[in-house]
PDB file of C-alpha atoms and ligand atoms in Angstrom:
ATOM      1  CA  UNK A 292      75.827 124.647  97.074  1.00  0.00           C
ATOM      2  CA  UNK A 293      74.712 121.198  98.377  1.00  0.00           C
ATOM      3  CA  UNK A 294      78.302 120.296  98.945  1.00  0.00           C
ATOM      4  CA  UNK A 295      78.874 122.857 101.476  1.00  0.00           C
ATOM      5  CA  UNK A 296      75.643 121.716 103.236  1.00  0.00           C
ATOM      6  CA  UNK A 297      76.854 118.088 103.398  1.00  0.00           C
ATOM      7  CA  UNK A 298      80.319 119.051 104.634  1.00  0.00           C
ATOM      8  CA  UNK A 299      78.721 121.073 107.293  1.00  0.00           C
ATOM      9  CA  UNK A 300      76.389 117.967 108.283  1.00  0.00           C
ATOM     10  CA  UNK A 301      79.595 115.682 108.225  1.00  0.00           C
ATOM     11  CA  UNK A 302      81.345 118.183 110.698  1.00  0.00           C
ATOM     12  CA  UNK A 303      78.321 118.526 112.893  1.00  0.00           C
ATOM     13  CA  UNK A 304      77.936 114.889 113.303  1.00  0.00           C
ATOM     14  CA  UNK A 305      81.752 114.469 113.921  1.00  0.00           C
ATOM     15  CA  UNK A 306      81.166 116.965 116.936  1.00  0.00           C
ATOM     16  CA  UNK A 307      77.930 115.411 117.999  1.00  0.00           C
ATOM     17  CA  UNK A 308      79.460 111.941 118.317  1.00  0.00           C
ATOM     18  CA  UNK A 309      82.708 112.713 119.701  1.00  0.00           C
ATOM     19  CA  UNK A 310      84.687 112.166 116.545  1.00  0.00           C
ATOM     20  CA  UNK A 311      87.961 113.905 115.580  1.00  0.00           C
ATOM     21  CA  UNK A 312      86.894 117.046 113.593  1.00  0.00           C
ATOM     22  CA  UNK A 313      87.967 116.430 110.043  1.00  0.00           C
ATOM     23  CA  UNK A 314      88.344 112.742 110.591  1.00  0.00           C
ATOM     24  CA  UNK A 315      85.540 111.646 108.176  1.00  0.00           C
ATOM     25  CA  UNK A 316      86.335 111.666 104.441  1.00  0.00           C
ATOM     26  CA  UNK A 317      83.540 112.742 102.150  1.00  0.00           C
ATOM     27  CA  UNK A 318      83.587 110.783  98.838  1.00  0.00           C
ATOM     28  CA  UNK A 319      81.438 112.584  96.302  1.00  0.00           C
ATOM     29  CA  UNK A 320      79.837 109.808  94.111  1.00  0.00           C
ATOM     30  CA  UNK A 321      80.036 111.237  90.608  1.00  0.00           C
ATOM     31  CA  UNK A 322      78.661 108.019  88.908  1.00  0.00           C
ATOM     32  CA  UNK A 323      76.437 108.747  85.923  1.00  0.00           C
ATOM     33  CA  UNK A 324      76.411 112.489  86.778  1.00  0.00           C
ATOM     34  CA  UNK A 325      76.832 115.188  83.867  1.00  0.00           C
ATOM     35  CA  UNK A 326      80.440 116.489  83.671  1.00  0.00           C
ATOM     36  CA  UNK A 327      79.489 120.031  84.444  1.00  0.00           C
ATOM     37  CA  UNK A 328      78.098 118.985  87.829  1.00  0.00           C
ATOM     38  CA  UNK A 329      81.225 117.001  88.568  1.00  0.00           C
ATOM     39  CA  UNK A 330      83.262 120.066  87.287  1.00  0.00           C
ATOM     40  CA  UNK A 331      81.559 122.510  89.622  1.00  0.00           C
ATOM     41  CA  UNK A 332      82.088 120.261  92.713  1.00  0.00           C
ATOM     42  CA  UNK A 333      85.791 120.205  91.687  1.00  0.00           C
ATOM     43  CA  UNK A 334      85.825 124.005  91.056  1.00  0.00           C
ATOM     44  CA  UNK A 335      84.500 124.370  94.699  1.00  0.00           C
ATOM     45  CA  UNK A 336      87.568 122.620  95.803  1.00  0.00           C
ATOM     46  CA  UNK A 337      86.489 119.163  96.631  1.00  0.00           C
ATOM     47  CA  UNK A 338      89.000 116.509  95.685  1.00  0.00           C
ATOM     48  CA  UNK A 339      87.597 113.126  96.659  1.00  0.00           C
ATOM     49  CA  UNK A 340      85.204 111.179  94.193  1.00  0.00           C
ATOM     50  CA  UNK A 341      83.639 107.905  94.013  1.00  0.00           C
ATOM     51  CA  UNK A 342      82.861 105.846  90.787  1.00  0.00           C
ATOM     52  CA  UNK A 343      80.968 102.598  90.129  1.00  0.00           C
ATOM     53  CA  UNK A 344      81.936 101.707  86.611  1.00  0.00           C
ATOM     54  CA  UNK A 345      85.672 101.293  85.235  1.00  0.00           C
ATOM     55  CA  UNK A 346      84.861 102.263  81.841  1.00  0.00           C
ATOM     56  CA  UNK A 347      82.939 105.597  82.903  1.00  0.00           C
ATOM     57  CA  UNK A 348      85.819 106.512  85.159  1.00  0.00           C
ATOM     58  CA  UNK A 349      88.318 106.001  82.576  1.00  0.00           C
ATOM     59  CA  UNK A 350      86.412 108.424  80.232  1.00  0.00           C
ATOM     60  CA  UNK A 351      86.305 111.048  82.765  1.00  0.00           C
ATOM     61  CA  UNK A 352      88.961 111.271  85.455  1.00  0.00           C
ATOM     62  CA  UNK A 353      92.162 111.351  83.298  1.00  0.00           C
ATOM     63  CA  UNK A 354      91.272 114.666  81.878  1.00  0.00           C
ATOM     64  CA  UNK A 355      89.947 116.043  85.132  1.00  0.00           C
ATOM     65  CA  UNK A 356      93.158 115.011  86.787  1.00  0.00           C
ATOM     66  CA  UNK A 357      95.185 116.961  84.104  1.00  0.00           C
ATOM     67  CA  UNK A 358      93.171 120.003  85.148  1.00  0.00           C
ATOM     68  CA  UNK A 359      92.838 119.587  88.785  1.00  0.00           C
ATOM     69  CA  UNK A 360      95.782 118.767  91.295  1.00  0.00           C
ATOM     70  CA  UNK A 361      95.491 116.174  94.108  1.00  0.00           C
ATOM     71  CA  UNK A 362      92.290 114.528  92.961  1.00  0.00           C
ATOM     72  CA  UNK A 363      91.560 111.078  94.303  1.00  0.00           C
ATOM     73  CA  UNK A 364      89.095 108.648  92.819  1.00  0.00           C
ATOM     74  CA  UNK A 365      87.671 105.724  94.773  1.00  0.00           C
ATOM     75  CA  UNK A 366      86.093 102.661  93.029  1.00  0.00           C
ATOM     76  CA  UNK A 367      82.957 101.836  95.017  1.00  0.00           C
ATOM     77  CA  UNK A 368      81.097  99.472  92.412  1.00  0.00           C
ATOM     78  CA  UNK A 369      81.677  95.665  91.628  1.00  0.00           C
ATOM     79  CA  UNK A 370      85.266  95.008  89.978  1.00  0.00           C
ATOM     80  CA  UNK A 371      85.529  92.323  87.575  1.00  0.00           C
ATOM     81  CA  UNK A 372      88.881  90.370  87.800  1.00  0.00           C
ATOM     82  CA  UNK A 373      89.538  91.205  84.089  1.00  0.00           C
ATOM     83  CA  UNK A 374      89.439  95.032  84.832  1.00  0.00           C
ATOM     84  CA  UNK A 375      91.769  94.781  88.037  1.00  0.00           C
ATOM     85  CA  UNK A 376      94.748  96.104  85.914  1.00  0.00           C
ATOM     86  CA  UNK A 377      92.882  99.029  84.582  1.00  0.00           C
ATOM     87  CA  UNK A 378      91.336  99.639  88.024  1.00  0.00           C
ATOM     88  CA  UNK A 379      94.983 100.076  89.339  1.00  0.00           C
ATOM     89  CA  UNK A 380      95.815 102.710  86.947  1.00  0.00           C
ATOM     90  CA  UNK A 381      92.527 104.616  87.467  1.00  0.00           C
ATOM     91  CA  UNK A 382      91.719 104.458  91.360  1.00  0.00           C
ATOM     92  CA  UNK A 383      93.532 105.573  94.540  1.00  0.00           C
ATOM     93  CA  UNK A 384      91.165 103.400  96.357  1.00  0.00           C
ATOM     94  CA  UNK A 385      89.003 100.194  95.931  1.00  0.00           C
ATOM     95  CA  UNK A 386      86.236  99.690  98.323  1.00  0.00           C
ATOM     96  CA  UNK A 387      85.001  96.295  96.564  1.00  0.00           C
ATOM     97  CA  UNK A 388      87.507  93.678  97.389  1.00  0.00           C
ATOM     98  CA  UNK A 389      85.019  90.872  97.756  1.00  0.00           C
ATOM     99  CA  UNK A 390      86.422  87.435  96.790  1.00  0.00           C
ATOM    100  CA  UNK A 391      89.426  85.374  96.568  1.00  0.00           C
ATOM    101  CA  UNK A 392      89.910  85.466  92.844  1.00  0.00           C
ATOM    102  CA  UNK A 393      90.144  89.324  92.870  1.00  0.00           C
ATOM    103  CA  UNK A 394      92.407  89.425  96.014  1.00  0.00           C
ATOM    104  CA  UNK A 395      94.786  86.881  94.059  1.00  0.00           C
ATOM    105  CA  UNK A 396      94.558  89.001  90.910  1.00  0.00           C
ATOM    106  CA  UNK A 397      95.341  92.300  92.906  1.00  0.00           C
ATOM    107  CA  UNK A 398      98.191  90.711  94.770  1.00  0.00           C
ATOM    108  CA  UNK A 399      99.840  89.600  91.518  1.00  0.00           C
ATOM    109  CA  UNK A 400      99.438  92.921  89.998  1.00  0.00           C
ATOM    110  CA  UNK A 401     100.555  94.771  93.115  1.00  0.00           C
ATOM    111  CA  UNK A 402     103.723  92.616  93.276  1.00  0.00           C
ATOM    112  CA  UNK A 403     104.972  93.869  90.018  1.00  0.00           C
ATOM    113  CA  UNK A 404     104.153  97.500  90.538  1.00  0.00           C
ATOM    114  CA  UNK A 405     105.000  97.912  94.040  1.00  0.00           C
ATOM    115  CA  UNK A 406     102.287 100.420  94.879  1.00  0.00           C
ATOM    116  CA  UNK A 407      98.815  99.521  95.879  1.00  0.00           C
ATOM    117  CA  UNK A 408      95.540 101.699  96.207  1.00  0.00           C
ATOM    118  CA  UNK A 409      93.691 101.676  99.570  1.00  0.00           C
ATOM    119  CA  UNK A 410      91.794  98.421  99.724  1.00  0.00           C
ATOM    120  CA  UNK A 411      88.540  98.013 101.679  1.00  0.00           C
ATOM    121  CA  UNK A 412      86.854  94.556 102.062  1.00  0.00           C
ATOM    122  CA  UNK A 413      83.084  94.686 101.146  1.00  0.00           C
ATOM    123  CA  UNK A 414      80.970  92.804 103.600  1.00  0.00           C
ATOM    124  CA  UNK A 415      77.553  91.644 102.863  1.00  0.00           C
ATOM    125  CA  UNK A 416      76.237  92.643 106.364  1.00  0.00           C
ATOM    126  CA  UNK A 417      72.585  91.694 105.540  1.00  0.00           C
ATOM    127  CA  UNK A 418      73.694  88.432 103.941  1.00  0.00           C
ATOM    128  CA  UNK A 419      71.518  89.343 100.710  1.00  0.00           C
ATOM    129  CA  UNK A 420      71.924  86.706  98.130  1.00  0.00           C
ATOM    130  CA  UNK A 421      71.940  89.235  95.143  1.00  0.00           C
ATOM    131  CA  UNK A 422      74.610  91.445  96.748  1.00  0.00           C
ATOM    132  CA  UNK A 423      78.223  91.387  96.433  1.00  0.00           C
ATOM    133  CA  UNK A 424      80.394  91.164  99.583  1.00  0.00           C
ATOM    134  CA  UNK A 425      82.024  88.519 101.811  1.00  0.00           C
ATOM    135  CA  UNK A 426      79.611  87.080 104.281  1.00  0.00           C
ATOM    136  CA  UNK A 427      80.076  88.131 107.912  1.00  0.00           C
ATOM    137  CA  UNK A 428      80.856  84.703 109.057  1.00  0.00           C
ATOM    138  CA  UNK A 429      83.676  84.335 106.360  1.00  0.00           C
ATOM    139  CA  UNK A 430      85.031  87.833 106.839  1.00  0.00           C
ATOM    140  CA  UNK A 431      87.797  86.796 109.379  1.00  0.00           C
ATOM    141  CA  UNK A 432      89.071  84.079 106.999  1.00  0.00           C
ATOM    142  CA  UNK A 433      88.958  86.473 104.017  1.00  0.00           C
ATOM    143  CA  UNK A 434      90.806  89.365 105.730  1.00  0.00           C
ATOM    144  CA  UNK A 435      93.468  86.932 106.880  1.00  0.00           C
ATOM    145  CA  UNK A 436      93.767  85.280 103.408  1.00  0.00           C
ATOM    146  CA  UNK A 437      94.248  88.976 102.014  1.00  0.00           C
ATOM    147  CA  UNK A 438      97.067  89.493 104.619  1.00  0.00           C
ATOM    148  CA  UNK A 439      98.602  86.122 103.403  1.00  0.00           C
ATOM    149  CA  UNK A 440      98.765  87.657  99.952  1.00  0.00           C
ATOM    150  CA  UNK A 441     100.476  90.813 101.606  1.00  0.00           C
ATOM    151  CA  UNK A 442      97.620  93.095 100.343  1.00  0.00           C
ATOM    152  CA  UNK A 443      97.589  96.042 102.692  1.00  0.00           C
ATOM    153  CA  UNK A 444      93.932  96.478 104.062  1.00  0.00           C
ATOM    154  CA  UNK A 445      92.750  99.953 105.107  1.00  0.00           C
ATOM    155  CA  UNK A 446      89.150  98.808 106.198  1.00  0.00           C
ATOM    156  CA  UNK A 447      85.708  97.433 105.599  1.00  0.00           C
ATOM    157  CA  UNK A 448      82.815  98.561 103.394  1.00  0.00           C
ATOM    158  CA  UNK A 449      79.138  97.876 103.595  1.00  0.00           C
ATOM    159  CA  UNK A 450      75.933  98.694 101.748  1.00  0.00           C
ATOM    160  CA  UNK A 451      73.022  97.780 104.147  1.00  0.00           C
ATOM    161  CA  UNK A 452      69.991  96.272 102.918  1.00  0.00           C
ATOM    162  CA  UNK A 453      67.697  99.042 101.641  1.00  0.00           C
ATOM    163  CA  UNK A 454      64.546  98.048 103.609  1.00  0.00           C
ATOM    164  CA  UNK A 455      66.201  98.078 106.831  1.00  0.00           C
ATOM    165  CA  UNK A 456      67.393 100.227 109.738  1.00  0.00           C
ATOM    166  CA  UNK A 457      71.233 100.663 108.904  1.00  0.00           C
ATOM    167  CA  UNK A 458      72.424 101.269 112.313  1.00  0.00           C
ATOM    168  CA  UNK A 459      72.751  97.663 113.226  1.00  0.00           C
ATOM    169  CA  UNK A 460      74.643  96.832 109.911  1.00  0.00           C
ATOM    170  CA  UNK A 461      77.055  99.897 110.577  1.00  0.00           C
ATOM    171  CA  UNK A 462      77.493  98.405 114.161  1.00  0.00           C
ATOM    172  CA  UNK A 463      78.283  95.041 112.846  1.00  0.00           C
ATOM    173  CA  UNK A 464      80.766  96.411 110.382  1.00  0.00           C
ATOM    174  CA  UNK A 465      82.755  98.334 113.117  1.00  0.00           C
ATOM    175  CA  UNK A 466      82.761  95.298 115.313  1.00  0.00           C
ATOM    176  CA  UNK A 467      84.190  93.165 112.511  1.00  0.00           C
ATOM    177  CA  UNK A 468      86.851  95.913 111.613  1.00  0.00           C
ATOM    178  CA  UNK A 469      87.893  96.353 115.387  1.00  0.00           C
ATOM    179  CA  UNK A 470      88.139  92.502 115.706  1.00  0.00           C
ATOM    180  CA  UNK A 471      90.572  92.396 112.775  1.00  0.00           C
ATOM    181  CA  UNK A 472      92.490  95.607 113.532  1.00  0.00           C
ATOM    182  CA  UNK A 473      91.241  97.588 110.761  1.00  0.00           C
ATOM    183  CA  UNK A 474      90.548 101.382 111.147  1.00  0.00           C
ATOM    184  CA  UNK A 475      88.870 102.118 108.001  1.00  0.00           C
ATOM    185  CA  UNK A 476      84.993 102.022 107.853  1.00  0.00           C
ATOM    186  CA  UNK A 477      83.421 103.116 104.510  1.00  0.00           C
ATOM    187  CA  UNK A 478      79.683 103.131 105.218  1.00  0.00           C
ATOM    188  CA  UNK A 479      77.024 105.567 104.915  1.00  0.00           C
ATOM    189  CA  UNK A 480      75.350 107.194 101.787  1.00  0.00           C
ATOM    190  CA  UNK A 481      72.947 110.163 101.108  1.00  0.00           C
ATOM    191  CA  UNK A 482      70.269 109.017 103.341  1.00  0.00           C
ATOM    192  CA  UNK A 483      72.113 107.774 106.279  1.00  0.00           C
ATOM    193  CA  UNK A 484      75.578 109.101 106.599  1.00  0.00           C
ATOM    194  CA  UNK A 485      75.110 110.825 109.884  1.00  0.00           C
ATOM    195  CA  UNK A 486      74.035 107.551 111.426  1.00  0.00           C
ATOM    196  CA  UNK A 487      77.154 105.860 109.969  1.00  0.00           C
ATOM    197  CA  UNK A 488      79.403 108.596 111.468  1.00  0.00           C
ATOM    198  CA  UNK A 489      77.797 107.923 114.763  1.00  0.00           C
ATOM    199  CA  UNK A 490      78.898 104.238 114.388  1.00  0.00           C
ATOM    200  CA  UNK A 491      82.536 105.182 113.528  1.00  0.00           C
ATOM    201  CA  UNK A 492      82.601 105.708 109.696  1.00  0.00           C
ATOM    202  CA  UNK A 493      85.785 106.873 108.435  1.00  0.00           C
ATOM    203  CA  UNK A 494      84.505 107.428 104.703  1.00  0.00           C
ATOM    204  CA  UNK A 495      81.085 108.265 103.637  1.00  0.00           C
ATOM    205  CA  UNK A 496      80.009 107.767 100.122  1.00  0.00           C
ATOM    206  CA  UNK A 497      77.378 110.573  99.137  1.00  0.00           C
ATOM    207  CA  UNK A 498      75.976 111.081  95.613  1.00  0.00           C
ATOM    208  CA  UNK A 499      72.591 112.410  95.142  1.00  0.00           C
ATOM    209  CA  UNK A 500      72.608 114.660  98.035  1.00  0.00           C
ATOM    210  CA  UNK A 501      75.475 116.393  96.563  1.00  0.00           C
ATOM    211  CA  UNK A 502      74.877 116.118  92.663  1.00  0.00           C
ATOM    212  CA  UNK A 503      71.054 115.665  92.570  1.00  0.00           C
ATOM    213  CA  UNK A 504      69.288 112.615  91.250  1.00  0.00           C
ATOM    214  CA  UNK A 505      71.049 110.369  88.869  1.00  0.00           C
ATOM    215  CA  UNK A 506      69.539 110.261  85.387  1.00  0.00           C
ATOM    216  CA  UNK A 507      70.333 106.632  84.209  1.00  0.00           C
ATOM    217  CA  UNK A 508      70.235 106.420  80.482  1.00  0.00           C
TER     218      UNK A 508
HETATM  219  C1  PLP B 887      75.586 105.122  94.186  1.00  0.00           C
HETATM  220  C2  PLP B 887      76.302 104.620  95.402  1.00  0.00           C
HETATM  221  C3  PLP B 887      76.284 105.581  96.600  1.00  0.00           C
HETATM  222  C4  PLP B 887      75.738 106.873  96.598  1.00  0.00           C
HETATM  223  O1  PLP B 887      74.604 106.716  96.956  1.00  0.00           O
HETATM  224  P1  PLP B 887      73.637 108.078  97.052  1.00  0.00           P
HETATM  225  O2  PLP B 887      72.226 107.536  97.530  1.00  0.00           O
HETATM  226  O3  PLP B 887      73.366 108.711  95.770  1.00  0.00           O
HETATM  227  O4  PLP B 887      74.381 108.806  98.056  1.00  0.00           O
HETATM  228  C5  PLP B 887      77.172 105.229  97.520  1.00  0.00           C
HETATM  229  N1  PLP B 887      77.827 103.886  97.716  1.00  0.00           N
HETATM  230  C6  PLP B 887      77.696 102.968  96.752  1.00  0.00           C
HETATM  231  C7  PLP B 887      78.400 101.721  96.810  1.00  0.00           C
HETATM  232  C8  PLP B 887      76.948 103.456  95.632  1.00  0.00           C
HETATM  233  O5  PLP B 887      76.850 102.516  94.527  1.00  0.00           O
END
């Protein structure tokens, strides 16, 4: 299946770029995919998935978690502050921490729960006005504000501009992460995950190359 091909390409890219074998986590992005396609990837043994919408994830993953052990679900879409509590119930990682109001809300919720999902700060590396994410020149300040709130950060995430070579964006994200002592790098999608691995990606988010094209209703 396509999953095996993508895993083989990830392992080959790790070897080619001197990365530790198995050090890159494949997040299979299952948003908007029919349940039977998601189930076949689960049945094939894959356990790490990505979702973009809280409501969609809520309708899908509690049932799959009952049937398949050790599933981990990563939120990779924009997160509304009023859905933060529900997100903490649903997700093992949130890749889209992108503004002070969300950091404040998560910090308050995490205080009372005592547990926190992995958190990635989304950086708008292309400074695109329509795109979510912290602007690169505000990243250091935002990261230290999160740390002041006792939010444990795993790393940084980016979605490069569609019409540009992603490589400089991946390099920029890696530089920002290293400067801030963060080891996680969530970058690379179906079309560019090997380039992302070359630049140090620890998490690649691959959807259509595994599941096929998404059919939006
Ligand atoms: C949908 C999505 C992906 C997966 O995109 P593909 O091109 O299908 O691999 C990865 N990251 C984010 C943030 C997404 O929204």
